[in-house]
């Protein structure tokens, strides 16, 4: 067992899901976290998209690691989504994404959370690991692959840079982006209320 498998269960893995866009994929991920942990779908969705506004979480070669910070969350949670058809994700190599390994962490992320994100990136940087994850048929196999010890060489991902530093740098920016999402939602609500009031008048 490694850090990934300690935070991932088979119930959080969906294979060959139909999703036509990043938005639809995030809706599926948000549903997993709501069903398993009671975290509101809207909260998960907004957090993941707030991070995407800072730059795509796609690593290249068909994989991405969307991640978000959730207020009052006590434990780290992981979900895996493998899509039937790859989707556009603004990846550094231009390749569409088929495999998403999604991570939710507490709002005040610790070094342990940063290490976990870097570990996921390292795991997905291995070409053989990616091939297996793209082709296995059961959630049990996915969990087994991600649970393997980290003794294989990393290769094939130019973006397997120092993710810990990248995550640390993004923390304040994500808080700002999340605030912007909430402000825009509030503005839309106020606009709708104003339109309704004008209609009633």
CSV table of C-alpha atoms in Angstrom, one decimal, residues 53-198:
chain,number,residue,atom,x,y,z
A,53,UNK,CA,-8.5,28.6,-14.1
A,54,UNK,CA,-4.9,28.8,-12.9
A,55,UNK,CA,-3.8,26.4,-15.7
A,56,UNK,CA,-4.7,23.0,-16.9
A,57,UNK,CA,-4.0,20.0,-14.6
A,58,UNK,CA,-3.4,17.8,-17.7
A,59,UNK,CA,0.1,16.3,-17.6
A,60,UNK,CA,0.2,15.1,-21.2
A,61,UNK,CA,-0.1,11.6,-22.7
A,62,UNK,CA,-3.8,11.4,-22.0
A,63,UNK,CA,-3.7,11.9,-18.2
A,64,UNK,CA,-4.7,14.7,-15.8
A,65,UNK,CA,-4.7,15.2,-12.0
A,66,UNK,CA,-7.5,17.7,-11.2
A,67,UNK,CA,-7.3,18.8,-7.6
A,68,UNK,CA,-9.0,21.2,-5.3
A,69,UNK,CA,-9.1,22.4,-1.7
A,70,UNK,CA,-12.3,22.0,0.3
A,71,UNK,CA,-13.1,24.1,3.4
A,72,UNK,CA,-13.6,22.1,6.6
A,73,UNK,CA,-12.5,18.9,4.9
A,74,UNK,CA,-10.6,16.7,7.3
A,75,UNK,CA,-9.3,13.9,5.1
A,76,UNK,CA,-7.8,13.6,1.7
A,77,UNK,CA,-9.9,11.8,-0.9
A,78,UNK,CA,-9.0,10.5,-4.4
A,79,UNK,CA,-11.3,9.4,-7.3
A,80,UNK,CA,-10.4,7.9,-10.6
A,81,UNK,CA,-12.3,8.5,-13.8
A,82,UNK,CA,-11.5,6.7,-17.1
A,83,UNK,CA,-13.4,8.0,-20.0
A,84,UNK,CA,-14.8,6.1,-22.9
A,85,UNK,CA,-13.7,8.9,-25.3
A,86,UNK,CA,-10.8,11.3,-24.5
A,87,UNK,CA,-11.7,14.9,-24.1
A,88,UNK,CA,-10.0,18.3,-24.7
A,89,UNK,CA,-8.1,19.4,-21.6
A,90,UNK,CA,-5.6,22.0,-22.8
A,91,UNK,CA,-2.8,19.5,-22.2
A,92,UNK,CA,0.8,20.7,-22.7
A,93,UNK,CA,1.2,18.2,-25.6
A,94,UNK,CA,-2.2,18.9,-27.1
A,95,UNK,CA,-3.4,15.3,-26.5
A,96,UNK,CA,-6.9,14.8,-25.3
A,97,UNK,CA,-7.3,13.3,-21.8
A,98,UNK,CA,-8.8,9.9,-21.0
A,99,UNK,CA,-7.7,9.3,-17.4
A,100,UNK,CA,-8.4,11.6,-14.5
A,101,UNK,CA,-7.0,11.0,-11.1
A,102,UNK,CA,-8.8,13.6,-8.9
A,103,UNK,CA,-7.7,14.7,-5.5
A,104,UNK,CA,-9.5,16.7,-2.8
A,105,UNK,CA,-7.5,18.1,0.1
A,106,UNK,CA,-8.3,20.2,3.1
A,107,UNK,CA,-8.1,24.0,2.6
A,108,UNK,CA,-4.9,24.2,4.5
A,109,UNK,CA,-2.9,21.6,2.6
A,110,UNK,CA,0.1,20.1,4.5
A,111,UNK,CA,3.4,18.8,3.1
A,112,UNK,CA,1.8,15.4,3.2
A,113,UNK,CA,-0.9,16.5,0.7
A,114,UNK,CA,1.8,18.1,-1.6
A,115,UNK,CA,3.8,14.9,-1.5
A,116,UNK,CA,0.7,12.9,-2.4
A,117,UNK,CA,0.0,15.1,-5.5
A,118,UNK,CA,3.7,14.7,-6.5
A,119,UNK,CA,3.4,10.9,-6.0
A,120,UNK,CA,0.4,10.7,-8.3
A,121,UNK,CA,2.2,12.7,-11.0
A,122,UNK,CA,5.2,10.4,-10.6
A,123,UNK,CA,3.0,7.3,-10.9
A,124,UNK,CA,1.4,8.6,-14.1
A,125,UNK,CA,4.7,9.6,-15.6
A,126,UNK,CA,5.5,5.9,-16.1
A,127,UNK,CA,4.6,4.8,-19.6
A,128,UNK,CA,3.9,1.2,-18.7
A,129,UNK,CA,1.6,2.3,-15.8
A,130,UNK,CA,-0.4,4.5,-18.1
A,131,UNK,CA,-0.7,1.7,-20.6
A,132,UNK,CA,-2.1,-0.6,-17.9
A,133,UNK,CA,-4.5,2.0,-16.6
A,134,UNK,CA,-5.9,2.6,-20.1
A,135,UNK,CA,-6.5,-1.1,-20.8
A,136,UNK,CA,-7.5,-2.9,-17.6
A,137,UNK,CA,-11.1,-4.0,-17.3
A,138,UNK,CA,-11.9,-3.8,-13.5
A,139,UNK,CA,-11.7,-1.2,-10.8
A,140,UNK,CA,-9.9,-3.8,-8.7
A,141,UNK,CA,-7.1,-3.8,-11.2
A,142,UNK,CA,-6.9,0.0,-11.3
A,143,UNK,CA,-6.6,0.1,-7.5
A,144,UNK,CA,-3.9,-2.6,-7.6
A,145,UNK,CA,-1.8,-0.7,-10.2
A,146,UNK,CA,-2.0,2.5,-8.2
A,147,UNK,CA,-1.1,0.6,-5.1
A,148,UNK,CA,2.2,-0.7,-6.4
A,149,UNK,CA,5.4,0.5,-4.8
A,150,UNK,CA,7.2,3.4,-6.5
A,151,UNK,CA,10.2,1.4,-7.8
A,152,UNK,CA,9.6,1.8,-11.5
A,153,UNK,CA,11.5,4.5,-13.5
A,154,UNK,CA,9.6,7.7,-14.4
A,155,UNK,CA,9.5,8.5,-18.1
A,156,UNK,CA,7.4,10.0,-20.8
A,157,UNK,CA,6.0,13.1,-19.1
A,158,UNK,CA,7.8,16.3,-19.6
A,159,UNK,CA,5.6,17.9,-17.0
A,160,UNK,CA,6.7,15.7,-14.2
A,161,UNK,CA,8.4,18.7,-12.7
A,162,UNK,CA,8.6,19.7,-9.1
A,163,UNK,CA,4.9,19.6,-8.5
A,164,UNK,CA,5.3,20.3,-4.8
A,165,UNK,CA,6.6,23.7,-5.5
A,166,UNK,CA,3.9,24.3,-8.1
A,167,UNK,CA,1.2,23.3,-5.6
A,168,UNK,CA,2.6,25.6,-2.9
A,169,UNK,CA,2.7,28.5,-5.3
A,170,UNK,CA,-0.9,28.0,-6.4
A,171,UNK,CA,-2.4,27.9,-3.0
A,172,UNK,CA,-3.1,31.6,-2.6
A,173,UNK,CA,-4.1,31.9,-6.2
A,174,UNK,CA,-6.7,29.1,-5.9
A,175,UNK,CA,-8.3,30.8,-2.9
A,176,UNK,CA,-8.6,34.0,-5.0
A,177,UNK,CA,-10.0,32.0,-8.0
A,178,UNK,CA,-12.6,30.3,-5.8
A,179,UNK,CA,-13.7,33.6,-4.4
A,180,UNK,CA,-14.1,34.9,-8.0
A,181,UNK,CA,-16.3,31.9,-8.9
A,182,UNK,CA,-18.5,32.6,-5.9
A,183,UNK,CA,-18.6,36.3,-6.7
A,184,UNK,CA,-19.7,35.6,-10.3
A,185,UNK,CA,-22.4,33.1,-9.1
A,186,UNK,CA,-23.7,35.7,-6.6
A,187,UNK,CA,-23.7,38.4,-9.4
A,188,UNK,CA,-25.7,36.1,-11.6
A,189,UNK,CA,-28.2,35.4,-8.8
A,190,UNK,CA,-28.6,39.1,-8.1
A,191,UNK,CA,-29.0,39.8,-11.8
A,192,UNK,CA,-31.7,37.1,-12.0
A,193,UNK,CA,-33.5,38.5,-9.0
A,194,UNK,CA,-33.4,42.0,-10.4
A,195,UNK,CA,-34.8,40.8,-13.7
A,196,UNK,CA,-37.6,39.1,-11.8
A,197,UNK,CA,-38.4,42.2,-9.8
A,198,UNK,CA,-38.5,44.3,-13.0
